[in-house]
Coordinates of C-alpha atoms in Angstrom, one line a residue:
M23 CA -37.9 -50.7 6.9
T24 CA -36.9 -48.8 10.0
G25 CA -33.3 -49.8 9.4
L26 CA -33.4 -48.6 5.9
L27 CA -34.9 -45.3 7.0
L28 CA -32.2 -44.9 9.7
A29 CA -29.5 -45.6 7.2
A30 CA -30.8 -43.0 4.8
L31 CA -31.1 -40.4 7.5
M32 CA -27.5 -41.1 8.6
Q33 CA -26.3 -40.1 5.1
I34 CA -27.9 -36.7 5.2
P35 CA -25.4 -34.1 6.6
S36 CA -26.8 -32.1 9.5
A37 CA -26.2 -28.4 10.0
G38 CA -23.6 -29.3 12.6
A39 CA -21.8 -31.9 10.5
E40 CA -18.8 -29.7 10.1
P41 CA -18.3 -27.7 13.4
L42 CA -14.7 -27.2 12.3
R43 CA -15.9 -25.2 9.2
D44 CA -18.2 -23.1 11.4
R45 CA -15.2 -22.2 13.6
A46 CA -13.1 -21.4 10.5
N47 CA -15.9 -19.2 9.1
D48 CA -15.7 -17.1 12.2
L49 CA -12.0 -16.3 11.6
F50 CA -11.4 -16.4 7.9
N51 CA -13.1 -15.2 4.7
P52 CA -12.9 -16.7 1.2
I53 CA -11.3 -14.6 -1.5
P54 CA -14.2 -13.1 -3.6
V55 CA -14.4 -14.0 -7.2
A56 CA -14.7 -11.4 -10.0
G57 CA -18.1 -9.9 -10.0
D58 CA -18.8 -10.7 -6.4
P59 CA -20.2 -7.7 -4.4
A60 CA -17.1 -8.0 -2.1
T61 CA -14.7 -7.3 -5.0
R62 CA -13.4 -3.8 -5.5
S63 CA -14.5 -1.9 -8.6
V64 CA -11.7 -1.3 -11.0
N65 CA -11.3 1.3 -13.8
E66 CA -10.6 -1.0 -16.7
D67 CA -8.6 1.7 -18.7
Q68 CA -6.4 2.4 -15.6
A69 CA -5.9 -1.3 -15.0
E70 CA -4.9 -2.0 -18.6
L71 CA -2.4 0.9 -18.5
G72 CA -1.3 -0.3 -15.1
K73 CA -0.5 -3.7 -16.5
M74 CA 1.7 -2.2 -19.1
L75 CA 3.5 -0.1 -16.4
F76 CA 3.9 -3.2 -14.2
F77 CA 5.9 -4.8 -16.9
E78 CA 7.6 -1.6 -18.1
P79 CA 11.4 -1.9 -17.4
R80 CA 12.0 1.7 -18.6
L81 CA 10.6 3.0 -15.4
S82 CA 13.9 1.9 -14.0
A83 CA 17.1 3.8 -14.6
S84 CA 18.7 0.7 -16.2
H85 CA 15.7 -0.1 -18.4
L86 CA 16.1 -3.7 -17.1
I87 CA 14.0 -3.8 -13.9
S88 CA 10.2 -3.7 -13.8
C89 CA 7.7 -4.4 -11.0
N90 CA 7.4 -7.9 -12.4
T91 CA 11.1 -8.5 -11.8
C92 CA 10.6 -8.8 -8.1
H93 CA 6.8 -9.6 -8.1
N94 CA 6.8 -12.1 -11.0
V95 CA 3.2 -13.1 -11.9
G96 CA 4.5 -16.3 -13.5
F97 CA 5.9 -17.5 -10.2
G98 CA 3.7 -16.7 -7.3
G99 CA 3.8 -12.9 -7.4
H100 CA 7.4 -12.8 -6.1
D101 CA 10.9 -13.7 -7.2
Y102 CA 12.0 -16.9 -5.4
L103 CA 15.1 -15.1 -4.0
P104 CA 16.0 -14.5 -0.3
T105 CA 16.2 -10.8 -1.1
S106 CA 15.7 -9.1 -4.5
I107 CA 18.5 -7.9 -6.8
G108 CA 18.2 -4.3 -7.9
H109 CA 20.0 -1.5 -9.6
G110 CA 23.8 -2.0 -9.9
W111 CA 23.3 -5.7 -8.9
Q112 CA 22.6 -4.5 -5.3
R113 CA 20.9 -6.9 -3.0
G114 CA 17.8 -5.5 -1.3
P115 CA 17.4 -5.7 2.5
R116 CA 14.2 -7.8 2.7
N117 CA 12.4 -10.6 1.0
S118 CA 10.0 -9.5 -1.7
P119 CA 6.4 -10.1 -0.6
T120 CA 4.0 -11.6 -3.1
V121 CA 1.8 -9.1 -5.1
F122 CA -1.0 -11.7 -5.2
N123 CA -3.9 -10.6 -2.9
A124 CA -1.9 -7.7 -1.7
V125 CA -5.0 -5.6 -2.2
F126 CA -6.4 -7.2 1.0
N127 CA -3.6 -6.1 3.2
A128 CA -4.1 -3.2 5.6
A129 CA -0.8 -1.7 4.5
Q130 CA 2.1 -2.6 2.3
F131 CA 5.7 -3.6 2.9
W132 CA 7.0 -5.7 5.8
D133 CA 7.0 -2.6 8.0
G134 CA 3.7 -1.2 6.7
R135 CA 5.2 2.0 5.6
A136 CA 2.9 2.3 2.6
A137 CA -0.8 2.8 3.3
D138 CA -1.9 1.3 0.0
L139 CA -0.8 -0.2 -3.3
A140 CA -0.4 3.2 -5.0
E141 CA 1.9 4.5 -2.3
Q142 CA 3.8 1.2 -2.5
A143 CA 4.3 1.5 -6.2
K144 CA 6.2 4.7 -5.8
G145 CA 8.7 3.3 -3.4
P146 CA 10.7 0.8 -5.5
V147 CA 10.8 3.1 -8.5
Q148 CA 12.7 5.6 -6.5
A149 CA 14.8 3.4 -4.2
S150 CA 18.5 3.4 -5.2
V151 CA 18.8 -0.3 -4.4
E152 CA 15.8 -1.2 -6.6
M153 CA 14.8 0.8 -9.8
S154 CA 16.9 3.9 -8.9
S155 CA 14.7 6.4 -10.9
T156 CA 13.0 9.7 -10.0
P157 CA 9.5 11.0 -10.6
E158 CA 10.9 13.5 -13.1
R159 CA 12.7 10.8 -15.1
V160 CA 9.6 8.6 -15.0
T161 CA 7.3 11.3 -16.4
A162 CA 9.9 12.3 -19.0
T163 CA 10.1 8.6 -20.1
L164 CA 6.4 8.2 -20.4
N165 CA 5.8 11.5 -22.1
S166 CA 8.4 10.5 -24.7
M167 CA 6.2 7.8 -26.1
P168 CA 3.0 8.9 -27.8
A169 CA 1.2 5.6 -27.1
Y170 CA 1.6 6.1 -23.4
V171 CA 0.5 9.7 -23.5
E172 CA -2.7 8.6 -25.3
R173 CA -3.2 5.8 -22.7
F174 CA -2.9 8.2 -19.8
R175 CA -5.4 10.6 -21.4
T176 CA -7.9 7.7 -21.8
A177 CA -7.3 6.4 -18.3
F178 CA -7.4 9.8 -16.6
P179 CA -9.8 11.9 -18.7
G180 CA -10.3 15.6 -18.1
E181 CA -6.9 16.0 -16.3
P182 CA -4.8 18.9 -17.8
D183 CA -1.6 16.8 -17.3
P184 CA -2.6 13.1 -17.1
V185 CA 1.0 11.8 -17.4
S186 CA 2.2 12.1 -13.9
F187 CA 4.1 10.1 -11.3
E188 CA 0.9 10.0 -9.1
N189 CA -1.2 8.6 -12.0
M190 CA 1.5 6.0 -12.8
A191 CA 1.1 4.7 -9.3
L192 CA -2.7 4.8 -9.4
A193 CA -2.7 2.8 -12.7
I194 CA -0.3 0.2 -11.2
E195 CA -2.6 0.0 -8.2
A196 CA -5.6 -0.6 -10.4
F197 CA -3.9 -3.5 -12.1
E198 CA -2.6 -5.0 -8.9
T199 CA -6.1 -5.0 -7.5
T200 CA -6.9 -7.6 -10.1
L201 CA -4.2 -10.0 -9.0
T202 CA -6.2 -12.2 -6.6
T203 CA -6.3 -15.9 -6.3
P204 CA -9.8 -17.2 -5.5
G205 CA -10.9 -20.8 -5.6
S206 CA -8.5 -22.5 -3.2
A207 CA -9.4 -25.8 -1.6
F208 CA -9.8 -24.0 1.7
D209 CA -12.2 -21.4 0.2
Q210 CA -14.2 -24.2 -1.3
Y211 CA -14.3 -25.8 2.2
L212 CA -15.4 -22.5 3.8
L213 CA -18.2 -22.3 1.2
G214 CA -19.6 -25.7 2.1
D215 CA -17.6 -28.4 0.3
D216 CA -16.8 -30.7 3.1
A217 CA -14.6 -32.9 0.8
A218 CA -12.4 -30.0 -0.4
L219 CA -9.9 -30.6 2.4
S220 CA -8.3 -33.9 3.2
D221 CA -8.4 -35.3 6.8
E222 CA -4.8 -34.2 7.3
Q223 CA -5.6 -30.7 6.2
K224 CA -8.6 -30.5 8.5
N225 CA -6.4 -31.6 11.3
G226 CA -4.0 -28.9 10.3
L227 CA -6.7 -26.3 10.3
A228 CA -7.8 -27.3 13.8
L229 CA -4.2 -27.1 15.0
F230 CA -3.8 -23.7 13.2
M231 CA -6.7 -22.4 15.3
D232 CA -6.1 -24.3 18.5
K233 CA -2.3 -23.5 18.8
G234 CA -2.9 -19.8 18.3
C235 CA -1.6 -19.3 14.7
A236 CA -4.9 -17.6 13.8
A237 CA -4.4 -14.9 16.5
C238 CA -2.1 -13.2 13.9
H239 CA -3.0 -14.9 10.6
T240 CA -6.7 -14.3 10.1
G241 CA -9.2 -12.6 7.7
V242 CA -9.4 -13.0 4.0
N243 CA -5.6 -12.9 3.5
F244 CA -4.6 -14.9 6.6
G245 CA -2.5 -11.9 7.8
G246 CA -1.4 -8.6 6.5
Q247 CA -3.5 -6.6 8.9
H248 CA -1.6 -6.2 12.1
Y249 CA 2.0 -5.9 13.5
F250 CA 3.7 -8.3 15.9
P251 CA 7.2 -8.8 17.3
F252 CA 9.2 -11.5 15.5
G253 CA 10.3 -13.6 18.5
L254 CA 7.3 -12.8 20.7
I255 CA 8.2 -15.7 23.0
A256 CA 11.8 -16.6 21.8
K257 CA 13.8 -14.7 19.3
P258 CA 15.2 -16.8 16.4
G259 CA 18.9 -16.6 15.5
A260 CA 20.5 -13.7 13.6
D261 CA 20.4 -15.6 10.4
I262 CA 16.6 -15.5 10.5
L263 CA 16.2 -12.2 12.4
P264 CA 19.1 -10.0 11.4
V265 CA 20.0 -7.6 14.2
G266 CA 20.4 -4.7 11.9
D267 CA 16.8 -4.8 10.6
K268 CA 14.6 -3.5 13.3
G269 CA 11.4 -3.6 11.3
R270 CA 8.6 -1.2 12.0
F271 CA 10.9 0.8 14.3
A272 CA 12.3 2.5 11.2
V273 CA 8.9 3.8 10.4
T274 CA 7.6 4.8 13.9
R275 CA 10.9 5.4 15.8
T276 CA 9.1 3.9 18.8
A277 CA 11.2 1.6 20.9
T278 CA 8.4 -1.0 21.3
D279 CA 8.3 -1.4 17.5
E280 CA 11.8 -2.8 17.4
Y281 CA 11.8 -6.1 15.5
V282 CA 8.1 -5.7 14.9
F283 CA 6.8 -6.7 11.4
R284 CA 3.4 -7.0 9.7
A285 CA 2.0 -10.5 10.0
A286 CA 2.8 -12.2 6.7
P287 CA -0.2 -13.0 4.6
L288 CA -0.4 -16.8 4.1
R289 CA -2.4 -17.1 0.9
N290 CA -0.3 -19.2 -1.5
V291 CA 2.4 -19.5 1.1
A292 CA 3.3 -22.9 -0.3
L293 CA 4.4 -21.1 -3.5
T294 CA 6.4 -18.2 -2.0
A295 CA 9.5 -19.6 -0.5
P296 CA 11.9 -18.5 0.9
Y297 CA 10.2 -17.3 4.1
F298 CA 10.3 -14.4 6.6
H299 CA 11.4 -10.9 5.9
S300 CA 15.0 -12.2 5.7
G301 CA 14.2 -14.9 3.2
A302 CA 16.4 -17.2 5.3
V303 CA 14.2 -20.3 5.4
W304 CA 13.3 -22.4 2.3
S305 CA 11.2 -25.1 3.8
L306 CA 7.6 -24.4 4.7
E307 CA 7.7 -27.1 7.4
E308 CA 10.8 -25.5 9.0
A309 CA 9.0 -22.1 8.9
V310 CA 6.0 -23.6 10.7
A311 CA 8.3 -25.1 13.4
I312 CA 10.1 -21.8 13.8
M313 CA 6.9 -19.9 14.2
G314 CA 5.7 -22.4 16.7
R315 CA 8.8 -21.8 18.9
S316 CA 9.2 -18.1 18.3
Q317 CA 5.6 -16.8 18.4
L318 CA 3.7 -19.4 20.3
G319 CA 6.3 -21.0 22.7
A320 CA 5.2 -24.4 21.3
E321 CA 7.5 -27.1 20.3
L322 CA 5.4 -28.7 17.5
N323 CA 6.0 -32.4 16.9
A324 CA 6.6 -33.8 13.5
Q325 CA 3.0 -34.8 12.9
E326 CA 1.7 -31.4 13.9
I327 CA 4.1 -29.7 11.6
R328 CA 3.1 -31.9 8.8
Q329 CA -0.6 -31.4 9.3
I330 CA -0.3 -27.6 9.6
T331 CA 1.8 -27.5 6.5
A332 CA -0.7 -29.6 4.6
F333 CA -3.4 -27.1 5.7
L334 CA -1.3 -24.2 4.5
E335 CA -1.0 -25.9 1.1
S336 CA -4.8 -25.7 0.8
L337 CA -4.5 -21.9 0.7
S338 CA -3.1 -21.9 -2.9
G339 CA -5.7 -20.5 -5.2
E340 CA -6.2 -20.0 -8.9
P341 CA -3.5 -17.7 -10.1
P342 CA -4.5 -14.7 -12.3
R343 CA -4.0 -15.2 -16.0
V344 CA -1.9 -12.3 -17.2
S345 CA -0.8 -11.9 -20.8
Y346 CA 2.5 -10.0 -21.4
P347 CA 1.6 -6.6 -22.8
L348 CA 3.0 -5.1 -26.0
L349 CA 4.9 -2.0 -24.9
P350 CA 5.5 1.0 -27.1
P351 CA 8.9 1.6 -28.6
S352 CA 11.3 4.2 -27.2
T353 CA 11.8 7.4 -29.2
A354 CA 14.7 9.8 -29.5
E355 CA 13.3 11.7 -26.5
T356 CA 13.3 8.7 -24.2
P357 CA 16.0 9.0 -21.5
K358 CA 18.8 6.6 -22.2
P359 CA 19.5 3.8 -19.7
D360 CA 22.1 4.0 -17.0
L361 CA 24.7 1.3 -17.4
L362 CA 24.5 -1.2 -14.5
W363 CA 28.2 -1.8 -14.4
Q364 CA 28.7 2.0 -13.9
A365 CA 26.4 2.0 -10.9
G366 CA 28.7 0.4 -8.4
G367 CA 27.7 -3.2 -8.9
G368 CA 30.5 -4.4 -11.1
H369 CA 30.1 -6.4 -14.4

């Protein structure tokens, strides 16, 4: 009888059965699901308008490039290119970060030059290497279509001139706030499901914390909060860290910010190759090895790299379900597209 009782007691998990999870909960947070008090409130009319604008190629001068071009919600919130292709077939200078969970970042872009998603939305629209438009052209385009004018009036009631460049950005921000990916295996583990991670992934989680990865990649988005030199211990080669891109230095003009970048958020990182701001590395295992050498001064062995990679794969959550919106037709007043082959890119 005593033996049976002891066996039964051994099957009951104790409060300290998963000390690894307790450590993880001190450093990381699960992505809140819709309706959770931790989620941000969203104006539904603005978000619905923002979804249309996110997919609207006529915000670009060519009528071909939309936000979704470089932040494709059908991929992983990015474009699977080393650096994005923009107006006139120009290649952008940096890898396109995923839009998924970007709402949890302290700032936007690799160098943090945009304080929030609304400010970020204004940048690519005006950048000559991306959408190559202007605020005046954007508002003229939107005002030329009655359906958009009505949508803006509904989303921004009481404003004398609701169709504005500022409101375009606010609407896109409202939509992008909804692009989160809760429910990953790691989040399930954080919330108490001991079996959500494999033994290999748990070993990878322990290594991720013990080796020092969590010093930069922490919080709900596993990064996106602070800035660090790329090559803190040993600078990678110029193919990975191009000498001409000095990162945050371009924003602050402070010498100590040369080659400093925002710590990349690691949510869904298994789905967002190629890696780093240069988009130079296609293998997640290779990226882990490079980060070990460059940031930690650690030469990770093959087993450690495999286990950390397995853990990172557990950060892939449930992608948002986004239906392609029906966009209003152009009118005679809608500005005509610029021809890409007349924009310096060739045809």
